[in-house]
Amino acid sequence: MRVLGVDPGLTRCGLGVVEGTPGKPPALVAVGVIRTPADLDVSRRLVQIESELDQWITEHRPDAVAVERVFAQHNVRTVMGTAQASGVAMVVAARRGLPVSLHTPSEVKAAVTGSGRAGKEQVTTMVTRILRLAERPTPADAADALALAICQVWRGGVTSKLQEAAASRSNLEAMAQAQSRLQVARLRAAVAAQESKR
């Protein structure tokens, strides 16, 4: 499974692509940051983010996209920019038919460090170890994007397997009920045929 992680932001939008399966160490495919100038109109900044995200999806062909869930902060302006960039990421993925998962920061931290309260340093250190990188990914937005992708590979992969198993079970149950109804109908027909002979 190949996942594009997006750490949304207007000034810096972290991007990280990893490939792997649940229970095994994933491998780095690509990492980077989309930067937009603060003096540029917000709408133009969002178009720039949209364009670069689209290029990343074309180039790296992920199976899914993981975006950090925006949560309330003290700085409303920062939250707005983050939410707008997050929305752009979801639209770009949806346009390509890719499934999008949202993960909270504490969920991502818990997945890569074992603690939902880990600091940025711990997350970066663990991302470096998990992906067996020679250097730490910088800036922090890039490391966070990789952490999101790792979280999706490990947790999202398990969730999708459970959903597939549940769907398969539902199909089997439906088939069994259909067979049961068919058998009952045949028995009734046989009984009716016997009675008509009497």
Tab-separated table of C-alpha atoms in Angstrom:
chain	number	residue	atom	x	y	z
A	1	MET	CA	0.000	0.000	0.000
A	2	ARG	CA	1.375	3.415	-0.982
A	3	VAL	CA	0.159	6.418	1.013
A	4	LEU	CA	0.603	10.154	0.547
A	5	GLY	CA	0.620	11.935	3.901
A	6	VAL	CA	-0.308	15.626	3.912
A	7	ASP	CA	0.502	17.920	6.849
A	8	PRO	CA	-1.635	20.876	5.741
A	9	GLY	CA	-0.535	24.485	6.025
A	10	LEU	CA	-0.587	27.632	3.918
A	11	THR	CA	3.047	28.666	4.377
A	12	ARG	CA	4.429	25.119	4.506
A	13	CYS	CA	2.430	22.052	3.498
A	14	GLY	CA	4.346	18.870	4.303
A	15	LEU	CA	4.161	15.926	1.901
A	16	GLY	CA	5.426	12.403	2.459
A	17	VAL	CA	4.909	9.190	0.506
A	18	VAL	CA	5.610	5.796	2.074
A	19	GLU	CA	4.946	2.248	0.957
A	20	GLY	CA	4.321	-0.733	3.178
A	21	THR	CA	1.940	-3.158	4.832
A	22	PRO	CA	0.597	-3.361	8.410
A	23	GLY	CA	3.078	-4.875	10.859
A	24	LYS	CA	6.165	-4.273	8.727
A	25	PRO	CA	8.484	-1.266	8.497
A	26	PRO	CA	7.373	0.931	5.583
A	27	ALA	CA	9.803	2.404	3.045
A	28	LEU	CA	10.265	6.032	2.056
A	29	VAL	CA	9.182	6.895	-1.494
A	30	ALA	CA	9.367	10.714	-1.389
A	31	VAL	CA	9.267	13.637	1.000
A	32	GLY	CA	8.949	17.373	0.481
A	33	VAL	CA	7.247	20.618	1.363
A	34	ILE	CA	5.037	22.949	-0.663
A	35	ARG	CA	5.906	26.540	0.261
A	36	THR	CA	3.740	29.529	-0.586
A	37	PRO	CA	4.708	33.192	-0.006
A	38	ALA	CA	2.854	34.906	2.841
A	39	ASP	CA	2.376	38.083	0.795
A	40	LEU	CA	0.451	36.227	-1.928
A	41	ASP	CA	-3.366	36.306	-1.944
A	42	VAL	CA	-4.815	33.273	-0.071
A	43	SER	CA	-6.734	32.062	-3.131
A	44	ARG	CA	-3.523	32.015	-5.210
A	45	ARG	CA	-1.684	30.193	-2.439
A	46	LEU	CA	-4.401	27.522	-2.396
A	47	VAL	CA	-4.187	27.155	-6.185
A	48	GLN	CA	-0.427	26.658	-5.860
A	49	ILE	CA	-0.933	23.969	-3.192
A	50	GLU	CA	-3.592	22.281	-5.365
A	51	SER	CA	-1.321	22.265	-8.405
A	52	GLU	CA	1.695	20.812	-6.574
A	53	LEU	CA	-0.406	18.183	-4.783
A	54	ASP	CA	-1.827	17.117	-8.124
A	55	GLN	CA	1.716	16.761	-9.498
A	56	TRP	CA	2.738	14.636	-6.503
A	57	ILE	CA	-0.213	12.293	-7.019
A	58	THR	CA	0.595	11.993	-10.733
A	59	GLU	CA	4.258	11.291	-10.033
A	60	HIS	CA	4.003	8.972	-7.013
A	61	ARG	CA	0.627	7.264	-7.641
A	62	PRO	CA	-0.508	6.675	-4.040
A	63	ASP	CA	-3.299	4.219	-3.204
A	64	ALA	CA	-4.631	6.500	-0.462
A	65	VAL	CA	-4.154	9.938	1.066
A	66	ALA	CA	-3.857	10.674	4.796
A	67	VAL	CA	-4.475	14.247	5.963
A	68	GLU	CA	-4.031	15.662	9.439
A	69	ARG	CA	-7.402	16.420	11.017
A	70	VAL	CA	-7.592	20.123	11.827
A	71	PHE	CA	-8.141	20.803	15.499
A	72	ALA	CA	-8.875	24.049	17.358
A	73	GLN	CA	-5.872	26.140	18.292
A	74	HIS	CA	-5.585	29.532	19.958
A	75	ASN	CA	-4.604	31.218	16.699
A	76	VAL	CA	-7.775	31.286	14.579
A	77	ARG	CA	-5.885	32.613	11.538
A	78	THR	CA	-3.523	29.629	11.591
A	79	VAL	CA	-6.454	27.213	11.945
A	80	MET	CA	-8.222	28.799	8.963
A	81	GLY	CA	-5.165	28.457	6.705
A	82	THR	CA	-4.610	24.873	7.843
A	83	ALA	CA	-8.279	24.005	7.276
A	84	GLN	CA	-8.232	25.557	3.791
A	85	ALA	CA	-5.078	23.633	2.801
A	86	SER	CA	-6.618	20.466	4.262
A	87	GLY	CA	-9.761	20.961	2.160
A	88	VAL	CA	-7.672	21.422	-0.980
A	89	ALA	CA	-5.803	18.157	-0.260
A	90	MET	CA	-9.082	16.267	0.174
A	91	VAL	CA	-10.542	17.700	-3.046
A	92	VAL	CA	-7.417	16.837	-5.074
A	93	ALA	CA	-7.479	13.254	-3.751
A	94	ALA	CA	-11.238	12.849	-4.260
A	95	ARG	CA	-10.963	14.135	-7.841
A	96	ARG	CA	-8.498	11.295	-8.499
A	97	GLY	CA	-10.806	8.756	-6.845
A	98	LEU	CA	-8.393	8.171	-3.947
A	99	PRO	CA	-9.684	7.327	-0.468
A	100	VAL	CA	-8.904	10.030	2.105
A	101	SER	CA	-8.381	9.378	5.826
A	102	LEU	CA	-8.166	12.052	8.503
A	103	HIS	CA	-5.971	11.446	11.552
A	104	THR	CA	-5.665	13.595	14.669
A	105	PRO	CA	-2.168	14.643	15.762
A	106	SER	CA	-2.413	12.472	18.900
A	107	GLU	CA	-3.482	9.455	16.808
A	108	VAL	CA	-0.445	9.907	14.551
A	109	LYS	CA	1.926	10.410	17.506
A	110	ALA	CA	0.592	7.269	19.184
A	111	ALA	CA	1.032	5.258	15.976
A	112	VAL	CA	4.683	6.196	15.447
A	113	THR	CA	5.948	6.751	19.018
A	114	GLY	CA	3.544	4.813	21.235
A	115	SER	CA	2.471	8.009	23.008
A	116	GLY	CA	-0.232	10.439	21.910
A	117	ARG	CA	1.584	13.203	23.804
A	118	ALA	CA	4.963	12.872	22.091
A	119	GLY	CA	6.711	16.064	21.016
A	120	LYS	CA	7.775	16.976	17.479
A	121	GLU	CA	11.372	15.866	18.221
A	122	GLN	CA	10.213	12.390	19.265
A	123	VAL	CA	8.002	12.076	16.166
A	124	THR	CA	10.879	13.084	13.865
A	125	THR	CA	13.269	10.680	15.628
A	126	MET	CA	10.841	7.761	15.322
A	127	VAL	CA	10.014	8.543	11.669
A	128	THR	CA	13.772	8.526	10.955
A	129	ARG	CA	14.144	5.126	12.684
A	130	ILE	CA	11.018	3.529	11.230
A	131	LEU	CA	11.951	4.489	7.661
A	132	ARG	CA	15.675	3.766	8.315
A	133	LEU	CA	16.723	7.166	7.003
A	134	ALA	CA	20.327	8.366	7.041
A	135	GLU	CA	19.172	11.923	7.894
A	136	ARG	CA	16.257	13.375	9.803
A	137	PRO	CA	13.529	14.742	7.512
A	138	THR	CA	13.267	18.513	7.767
A	139	PRO	CA	11.393	20.748	8.308
A	140	ALA	CA	9.022	19.321	10.928
A	141	ASP	CA	6.140	19.552	8.416
A	142	ALA	CA	7.896	16.962	6.211
A	143	ALA	CA	8.426	14.610	9.178
A	144	ASP	CA	4.778	15.070	10.220
A	145	ALA	CA	3.597	14.202	6.693
A	146	LEU	CA	5.666	11.001	6.773
A	147	ALA	CA	4.241	10.182	10.217
A	148	LEU	CA	0.712	10.592	8.802
A	149	ALA	CA	1.518	8.237	5.929
A	150	ILE	CA	3.043	5.658	8.314
A	151	CYS	CA	-0.032	5.899	10.562
A	152	GLN	CA	-2.320	5.250	7.582
A	153	VAL	CA	-0.266	2.290	6.328
A	154	TRP	CA	-0.272	0.671	9.774
A	155	ARG	CA	-3.724	1.610	11.062
A	156	GLY	CA	-5.628	2.254	7.841
A	157	GLY	CA	-4.414	-0.995	6.312
A	158	VAL	CA	-5.695	-2.969	9.290
A	159	THR	CA	-9.020	-1.101	9.208
A	160	SER	CA	-9.520	-1.792	5.507
A	161	LYS	CA	-8.705	-5.507	6.035
A	162	LEU	CA	-11.283	-5.663	8.846
A	163	GLN	CA	-13.845	-3.931	6.607
A	164	GLU	CA	-13.096	-6.404	3.803
A	165	ALA	CA	-13.500	-9.317	6.231
A	166	ALA	CA	-16.797	-7.887	7.510
A	167	ALA	CA	-18.057	-7.406	3.944
A	168	SER	CA	-17.004	-10.955	3.059
A	169	ARG	CA	-18.822	-12.304	6.108
A	170	SER	CA	-21.959	-10.340	5.195
A	171	ASN	CA	-21.820	-11.784	1.677
A	172	LEU	CA	-21.457	-15.328	3.043
A	173	GLU	CA	-24.381	-14.806	5.427
A	174	ALA	CA	-26.535	-13.454	2.593
A	175	MET	CA	-25.622	-16.456	0.415
A	176	ALA	CA	-26.435	-18.864	3.264
A	177	GLN	CA	-29.829	-17.214	3.813
A	178	ALA	CA	-30.576	-17.383	0.082
A	179	GLN	CA	-29.644	-21.108	0.045
A	180	SER	CA	-31.811	-21.694	3.108
A	181	ARG	CA	-34.813	-19.983	1.479
A	182	LEU	CA	-34.276	-22.033	-1.691
A	183	GLN	CA	-34.160	-25.286	0.306
A	184	VAL	CA	-37.373	-24.374	2.177
A	185	ALA	CA	-39.091	-23.505	-1.121
A	186	ARG	CA	-38.024	-26.862	-2.614
A	187	LEU	CA	-39.273	-28.767	0.452
A	188	ARG	CA	-42.633	-26.977	0.301
A	189	ALA	CA	-42.917	-27.753	-3.401
A	190	ALA	CA	-42.105	-31.426	-2.737
A	191	VAL	CA	-44.668	-31.613	0.082
A	192	ALA	CA	-47.286	-29.911	-2.110
A	193	ALA	CA	-46.551	-32.371	-4.948
A	194	GLN	CA	-46.920	-35.370	-2.567
A	195	GLU	CA	-50.230	-34.077	-1.223
A	196	SER	CA	-51.639	-33.496	-4.704
A	197	LYS	CA	-50.927	-37.175	-5.547
A	198	ARG	CA	-53.049	-38.373	-2.614
